[in-house]
Short mmCIF file of C-alpha atoms and ligand atoms in Angstrom, two decimals:
data_model
loop_
_atom_site.label_atom_id
_atom_site.label_comp_id
_atom_site.label_asym_id
_atom_site.label_seq_id
_atom_site.Cartn_x
_atom_site.Cartn_y
_atom_site.Cartn_z
CA MET N 1026 0.12 0.22 -0.27
CA SER N 1027 1.68 3.26 -1.22
CA THR N 1028 1.27 6.31 1.35
CA ILE N 1029 0.45 10.48 0.80
CA LEU N 1030 2.54 12.16 2.38
CA PRO N 1031 2.27 15.42 4.28
CA SER N 1032 3.25 18.69 1.07
CA ALA N 1033 6.03 20.21 2.37
CA ALA N 1034 3.09 23.66 2.77
CA SER N 1035 0.61 21.09 5.02
CA LEU N 1036 3.93 20.50 6.85
CA TYR N 1037 4.53 24.28 8.01
CA ASP N 1038 1.12 25.05 8.52
CA ARG N 1039 1.45 23.04 11.38
CA VAL N 1040 3.61 25.16 12.71
CA ARG N 1041 3.19 27.88 11.92
CA ARG N 1042 2.43 29.89 15.00
CA VAL N 1043 5.80 28.69 16.59
CA ILE N 1044 8.44 28.40 13.86
CA PRO N 1045 9.45 32.18 11.58
CA PRO N 1046 8.74 31.22 8.06
CA ILE N 1047 12.66 32.14 7.60
CA GLU N 1048 14.00 28.85 9.55
CA TRP N 1049 11.71 26.35 7.06
CA PRO N 1050 13.51 25.87 4.65
CA SER N 1051 16.54 24.59 7.26
CA PHE N 1052 13.66 22.09 8.16
CA SER N 1053 12.29 20.71 4.82
CA ASP N 1054 14.79 18.30 3.63
CA ASP N 1055 15.31 16.95 6.40
CA ILE N 1056 11.99 16.20 7.30
CA GLU N 1057 11.22 15.80 3.01
CA ALA N 1058 13.43 12.42 3.49
CA ILE N 1059 12.84 11.18 6.95
CA LEU N 1060 9.33 10.82 5.74
CA ALA N 1061 10.17 8.87 3.41
CA LEU N 1062 13.19 6.85 5.40
CA LYS N 1063 10.34 5.69 7.66
CA ARG N 1064 8.38 4.45 4.62
CA GLU N 1065 10.99 2.31 3.42
CA ARG N 1066 12.23 0.93 6.87
CA ASN N 1067 8.64 0.57 8.02
CA ALA N 1068 9.67 2.97 10.98
CA VAL N 1069 7.96 5.28 13.84
CA ILE N 1070 9.27 8.62 15.31
CA LEU N 1071 8.11 8.37 19.02
CA ALA N 1072 9.34 11.47 20.29
CA HIS N 1073 8.34 12.87 23.60
CA ASN N 1074 7.06 16.54 24.79
CA TYR N 1075 10.26 18.26 24.84
CA GLN N 1076 10.57 17.70 21.17
CA THR N 1077 11.43 20.73 19.19
CA PRO N 1078 7.93 21.68 17.64
CA GLU N 1079 10.14 20.20 13.26
CA ILE N 1080 9.79 17.33 15.64
CA PHE N 1081 7.07 17.01 17.26
CA HIS N 1082 4.42 18.24 15.34
CA CYS N 1083 6.43 17.52 11.31
CA VAL N 1084 7.95 14.00 11.50
CA ALA N 1085 6.53 11.84 14.77
CA ASP N 1086 3.70 9.21 14.82
CA ILE N 1087 3.59 8.63 18.70
CA VAL N 1088 4.16 11.78 21.44
CA GLY N 1089 3.30 12.00 25.23
CA ASP N 1090 4.72 12.07 28.02
CA SER N 1091 7.15 9.13 28.98
CA LEU N 1092 3.98 6.43 30.46
CA ALA N 1093 2.25 7.22 26.82
CA LEU N 1094 5.76 6.58 24.83
CA ALA N 1095 5.93 3.69 27.15
CA ARG N 1096 2.55 1.77 26.77
CA LYS N 1097 1.97 2.94 22.96
CA ALA N 1098 5.91 1.75 22.40
CA MET N 1099 3.85 -1.96 22.80
CA SER N 1100 1.05 -1.51 20.19
CA THR N 1101 3.26 0.00 17.29
CA GLU N 1102 4.28 -2.83 14.67
CA ALA N 1103 7.06 -1.61 12.73
CA ASP N 1104 10.06 -2.47 12.55
CA VAL N 1105 12.55 -0.01 13.73
CA ILE N 1106 11.65 2.47 16.41
CA VAL N 1107 12.92 6.09 16.62
CA LEU N 1108 13.99 7.89 20.16
CA ALA N 1109 12.77 11.64 20.22
CA GLY N 1110 13.67 11.38 23.40
CA VAL N 1111 16.10 10.19 25.87
CA HIS N 1112 18.73 7.07 26.77
CA PHE N 1113 15.89 5.93 29.64
CA MET N 1114 13.14 7.05 26.96
CA ALA N 1115 14.51 4.10 24.28
CA GLU N 1116 16.18 1.65 27.04
CA THR N 1117 12.33 1.45 28.08
CA ALA N 1118 11.22 0.38 24.39
CA LYS N 1119 13.63 -2.26 24.04
CA LEU N 1120 12.93 -3.91 27.65
CA LEU N 1121 8.83 -3.61 26.15
CA ASN N 1122 9.85 -4.80 22.25
CA PRO N 1123 13.01 -7.02 22.43
CA GLN N 1124 12.53 -8.48 18.93
CA LYS N 1125 12.66 -4.64 17.72
CA THR N 1126 15.60 -1.99 16.65
CA VAL N 1127 15.55 0.55 18.82
CA LEU N 1128 17.10 3.45 17.63
CA ILE N 1129 18.87 7.21 19.66
CA PRO N 1130 19.89 9.36 17.37
CA ASP N 1131 22.29 10.60 19.63
CA LEU N 1132 24.14 8.62 22.16
CA ARG N 1133 24.98 11.25 24.55
CA ALA N 1134 21.12 11.94 25.07
CA GLY N 1135 20.66 11.09 28.55
CA CYS N 1136 18.89 12.86 32.00
CA SER N 1137 20.59 13.77 35.46
CA LEU N 1138 18.12 11.76 37.59
CA ALA N 1139 19.36 8.98 35.15
CA ASP N 1140 22.84 9.98 36.69
CA SER N 1141 21.76 10.67 39.87
CA ILE N 1142 21.93 6.90 40.61
CA THR N 1143 23.45 3.34 39.98
CA ALA N 1144 22.33 -0.17 40.68
CA GLU N 1145 24.96 -0.65 43.83
CA ASP N 1146 23.55 2.96 45.66
CA ILE N 1147 19.52 0.78 45.03
CA ARG N 1148 21.54 -2.84 47.50
CA LEU N 1149 23.36 -0.49 49.79
CA LEU N 1150 19.37 1.05 49.72
CA ARG N 1151 18.31 -2.43 50.06
CA GLN N 1152 21.16 -3.41 53.30
CA ARG N 1153 20.04 -0.49 55.07
CA TYR N 1154 15.79 -1.06 54.47
CA PRO N 1155 16.09 -4.39 54.43
CA GLY N 1156 11.76 -5.34 53.14
CA VAL N 1157 10.74 -1.84 52.23
CA PRO N 1158 9.77 -1.87 48.58
CA VAL N 1159 11.92 -0.04 45.47
CA VAL N 1160 9.04 1.94 43.30
CA THR N 1161 12.31 3.79 40.24
CA TYR N 1162 11.77 5.86 38.10
CA VAL N 1163 11.18 6.04 34.76
CA ASN N 1164 14.10 8.64 34.10
CA THR N 1165 16.55 5.79 35.29
CA SER N 1166 19.17 3.19 33.43
CA ALA N 1167 18.49 -0.59 32.73
CA ASP N 1168 20.61 -1.63 35.44
CA VAL N 1169 19.02 0.71 38.46
CA LYS N 1170 15.68 -0.68 36.78
CA ALA N 1171 16.89 -4.38 36.93
CA GLU N 1172 17.52 -3.79 41.23
CA SER N 1173 13.52 -2.43 41.63
CA ASP N 1174 10.76 -4.10 42.49
CA ILE N 1175 8.77 -1.38 39.96
CA CYS N 1176 8.79 1.69 38.01
CA CYS N 1177 6.70 5.04 38.17
CA THR N 1178 5.94 8.06 36.25
CA SER N 1179 5.34 11.22 36.82
CA GLY N 1180 1.95 10.10 35.78
CA ASN N 1181 1.31 7.16 37.83
CA ALA N 1182 3.62 7.89 40.38
CA LYS N 1183 1.35 7.88 43.81
CA ALA N 1184 -1.05 5.27 42.20
CA VAL N 1185 2.00 3.24 41.82
CA VAL N 1186 3.22 3.52 45.18
CA GLU N 1187 -0.43 3.17 46.85
CA SER N 1188 -0.66 0.04 44.48
CA LEU N 1189 1.90 -1.73 47.07
CA GLY N 1190 -0.33 -1.91 50.24
CA VAL N 1191 2.65 -1.24 52.49
CA PRO N 1192 3.10 0.88 53.96
CA LYS N 1193 6.38 2.79 53.82
CA VAL N 1194 8.23 3.27 49.92
CA ILE N 1195 12.22 4.28 48.53
CA MET N 1196 11.14 6.54 45.94
CA LEU N 1197 14.24 7.10 44.33
CA PRO N 1198 15.92 9.33 41.77
CA ASP N 1199 13.95 12.13 42.08
CA GLU N 1200 13.51 13.88 45.60
CA TYR N 1201 10.67 16.29 44.88
CA LEU N 1202 8.96 13.86 42.70
CA ALA N 1203 8.78 12.21 45.88
CA GLN N 1204 8.60 14.68 48.39
CA ASN N 1205 5.80 15.90 46.01
CA ILE N 1206 3.99 12.43 45.97
CA ALA N 1207 4.76 12.12 49.84
CA ALA N 1208 2.31 15.56 50.65
CA GLN N 1209 -0.60 13.32 48.62
CA THR N 1210 -0.58 9.72 49.67
CA LYS N 1211 -0.50 8.50 53.16
CA VAL N 1212 2.69 5.68 52.49
CA GLN N 1213 6.02 7.09 55.07
CA ILE N 1214 7.78 7.76 51.13
CA THR N 1215 11.89 7.71 51.97
CA ALA N 1216 13.61 9.49 49.63
CA TRP N 1217 17.01 9.53 47.31
CA LYS N 1218 18.90 13.18 46.26
CA GLY N 1219 18.42 13.06 43.04
CA HIS N 1220 17.61 16.84 40.90
CA CYS N 1221 15.98 16.98 37.58
CA GLU N 1222 18.76 20.02 36.69
CA VAL N 1223 15.53 21.78 34.86
CA HIS N 1224 12.90 21.81 37.26
CA GLU N 1225 15.20 22.19 40.18
CA ARG N 1226 16.32 25.92 39.36
CA PHE N 1227 12.25 27.14 39.67
CA THR N 1228 10.86 28.99 42.86
CA PRO N 1229 8.22 30.40 44.30
CA ALA N 1230 9.70 33.45 43.86
CA ASP N 1231 9.34 33.60 39.75
CA ILE N 1232 5.40 32.33 40.50
CA ARG N 1233 4.77 35.04 42.13
CA GLN N 1234 6.61 38.12 39.82
CA LEU N 1235 4.67 35.88 37.27
CA ARG N 1236 1.60 36.54 39.32
CA GLU N 1237 2.09 40.50 39.19
CA SER N 1238 3.75 40.66 35.62
CA HIS N 1239 0.62 38.99 34.32
CA PRO N 1240 -2.34 38.68 36.83
CA GLY N 1241 -4.54 35.85 36.46
CA VAL N 1242 -1.80 33.45 34.60
CA MET N 1243 -2.62 29.93 35.57
CA VAL N 1244 0.87 28.07 36.92
CA LEU N 1245 0.87 24.63 35.75
CA ALA N 1246 4.62 22.75 37.81
CA HIS N 1247 5.59 19.07 37.34
CA PRO N 1248 6.47 17.28 39.64
CA GLU N 1249 10.31 18.20 39.17
CA CYS N 1250 10.12 21.01 40.55
CA PRO N 1251 10.88 22.09 44.51
CA PRO N 1252 7.57 21.33 46.86
CA ASP N 1253 7.82 25.19 47.53
CA VAL N 1254 6.90 25.41 43.43
CA VAL N 1255 4.71 22.54 43.02
CA ALA N 1256 3.05 24.44 46.03
CA GLU N 1257 2.87 27.90 44.69
CA ALA N 1258 1.34 26.23 41.48
CA ASP N 1259 -2.98 25.91 40.14
CA PHE N 1260 -2.06 22.70 39.21
CA SER N 1261 1.07 20.25 38.48
CA GLY N 1262 0.99 17.47 36.66
CA SER N 1263 3.17 15.16 33.60
CA THR N 1264 3.46 16.32 30.59
CA ALA N 1265 0.13 14.86 28.88
CA ALA N 1266 -1.40 16.38 32.37
CA MET N 1267 -0.48 19.26 32.02
CA SER N 1268 -1.21 19.11 28.14
CA ASP N 1269 -4.65 17.81 29.29
CA TYR N 1270 -5.05 20.74 31.75
CA VAL N 1271 -5.21 23.60 28.76
CA GLU N 1272 -6.91 21.26 26.98
CA ARG N 1273 -9.97 20.87 29.18
CA GLN N 1274 -9.93 24.91 30.59
CA LYS N 1275 -8.32 26.66 28.23
CA PRO N 1276 -7.16 29.10 30.61
CA PRO N 1277 -7.04 32.47 28.50
CA ARG N 1278 -3.46 33.25 30.29
CA VAL N 1279 -0.83 29.91 31.56
CA VAL N 1280 2.54 29.30 31.82
CA LEU N 1281 4.22 25.96 31.74
CA MET N 1282 7.20 25.84 34.56
CA THR N 1283 8.89 23.49 32.13
CA GLU N 1284 11.01 22.63 29.55
CA CYS N 1285 10.46 25.37 26.88
CA SER N 1286 9.31 23.10 23.97
CA MET N 1287 6.43 22.10 25.71
CA SER N 1288 5.30 26.10 25.56
CA ASP N 1289 5.71 25.04 22.27
CA ASN N 1290 3.73 22.08 21.57
CA VAL N 1291 1.05 22.77 23.16
CA ALA N 1292 0.22 26.33 21.93
CA VAL N 1293 0.97 25.27 18.25
CA GLN N 1294 -3.07 23.79 19.15
CA HIS N 1295 -4.21 26.41 21.04
CA PRO N 1296 -3.99 29.64 19.29
CA GLU N 1297 -6.60 31.67 21.05
CA ILE N 1298 -4.70 31.22 24.75
CA GLU N 1299 -1.74 33.22 25.68
CA PHE N 1300 1.57 31.28 26.80
CA ILE N 1301 4.19 33.75 29.44
CA ARG N 1302 7.31 31.49 28.60
CA PRO N 1303 10.26 31.53 31.86
CA CYS N 1304 10.70 28.28 31.06
CA ASN N 1305 14.55 26.19 31.01
CA LEU N 1306 15.93 24.21 28.16
CA CYS N 1307 16.50 20.37 28.84
CA PRO N 1308 20.43 20.41 27.36
CA HIS N 1309 20.03 16.58 26.98
CA MET N 1310 16.21 16.32 25.00
CA LYS N 1311 18.39 19.43 22.89
CA ARG N 1312 20.96 16.59 21.34
CA ILE N 1313 17.73 15.52 19.18
CA THR N 1314 17.91 17.77 15.63
CA LEU N 1315 16.10 16.76 12.69
CA ALA N 1316 19.22 15.65 11.01
CA ASN N 1317 20.33 12.87 13.63
CA ILE N 1318 16.91 10.86 13.29
CA ARG N 1319 17.81 11.62 9.71
CA SER N 1320 21.42 9.56 10.18
CA ALA N 1321 19.62 7.64 12.59
CA LEU N 1322 17.46 5.85 10.35
CA GLU N 1323 20.21 5.72 6.89
CA GLN N 1324 22.87 4.74 8.72
CA ASN N 1325 20.93 2.93 11.86
CA ARG N 1326 22.00 4.50 14.26
CA HIS N 1327 22.78 4.48 17.20
CA GLU N 1328 21.23 0.74 18.10
CA VAL N 1329 19.83 0.71 22.05
CA MET N 1330 21.78 -3.22 23.81
CA ILE N 1331 20.60 -4.44 26.93
CA GLU N 1332 22.47 -7.17 28.36
CA PRO N 1333 20.03 -9.83 27.94
CA ASP N 1334 19.96 -10.96 32.54
CA ILE N 1335 19.62 -6.59 32.89
CA ALA N 1336 16.91 -6.45 30.26
CA ALA N 1337 15.32 -9.67 32.17
CA ARG N 1338 14.55 -8.40 35.34
CA ALA N 1339 14.46 -4.62 33.74
CA ARG N 1340 11.77 -5.63 32.17
CA LEU N 1341 9.63 -6.67 34.91
CA ALA N 1342 9.80 -4.06 36.48
CA VAL N 1343 8.64 -1.15 34.00
CA GLU N 1344 5.38 -4.12 32.84
CA ARG N 1345 4.84 -3.95 36.99
CA MET N 1346 4.16 -0.32 36.79
CA LEU N 1347 2.55 -1.16 33.41
CA ALA N 1348 -0.20 -3.32 35.51
CA VAL N 1349 -0.87 -0.66 37.83
P1 13P R 1886 6.71 13.23 31.94
O1 13P R 1886 6.73 11.70 32.30
O2 13P R 1886 5.95 14.10 32.44
O3 13P R 1886 6.31 13.23 30.28
O4 13P R 1886 8.50 13.60 32.36
C1 13P R 1886 9.72 13.22 31.84
C2 13P R 1886 11.33 14.25 31.87
O5 13P R 1886 11.90 13.99 31.35
C3 13P R 1886 10.62 15.48 32.51
O6 13P R 1886 12.16 16.57 32.69
FE1 SF4 R 1887 16.07 14.10 32.70
FE2 SF4 R 1887 14.65 16.98 33.34
FE3 SF4 R 1887 15.30 16.23 31.11
FE4 SF4 R 1887 14.16 15.24 31.67
S1 SF4 R 1887 13.74 17.80 31.28
S2 SF4 R 1887 14.95 14.00 30.59
S3 SF4 R 1887 14.13 14.63 33.88
S4 SF4 R 1887 17.31 16.51 32.83
#
């Protein structure tokens, strides 16, 4: 069956609100090449909400938060998955699709949370807190997931913690996510000291200033922000939850306390909403570009491989999460 590729003009229409016409020619060749390569290789592109609009709106097949990308990775019939996001997301896709080729366009697309903890740290924590289950944020390596009882994302962390039916859990590596969830549940949570280098920079003073300079603004904060920031916000949730909130409530003025591309991607669909943008860039997410997505498909790089014993144990922790 042949598929009709969208024309360059119809693609530009999707992003004209956030990409100036002068920039478009620098993207259009790569976009056309990527659309053709996807067909040739029976490939899909999974893109996180923090990818830039030319990736998110013009070449991605599946977009969403970490939880949606993990779930949707399982239902694709493609032979090749290109993960436009960071390395832990590509590993999660590979764990759930061991038979498929999973590519990450730049191996340096890491995450400060994933870098904050090792498998050995978890083994030591288990000695210190015997019998306490370990709930691990998906923003971690497969090695770390393999030492964990169950994974969670920012979209399901409370439900995962409460699903275990125990009075106490260890939740790692994001200290702020753990504290934000602890504020919503009776389960006692022991946290680790990891932080997201993007979200830890927001402060309550930022929010107070925004409210002064933009009266009536609704403030949405990702739960990786410090608890005092979440406390000052009007709503806190995963990237998908923030996007759904905007869709449902249609606030006339909104600020998303999160990574910069998120507002661009949501703003494309909501011309009637004013987005205030004091955002922080994630340097890891920004490693992914149209040019390296194209090379990934042309040269089959960089293929994600996980040692089988680690993969089997890490997969269990991810599957337990998906069953909640
Ligand atoms: P979400 O699961 O909310 O998309 O968050 C992933 C992430 O890396 C946020 O910094
Ligand atoms: Fe990691 Fe933060 Fe970047 Fe998300 S935004 S990938 S948590 S460093």
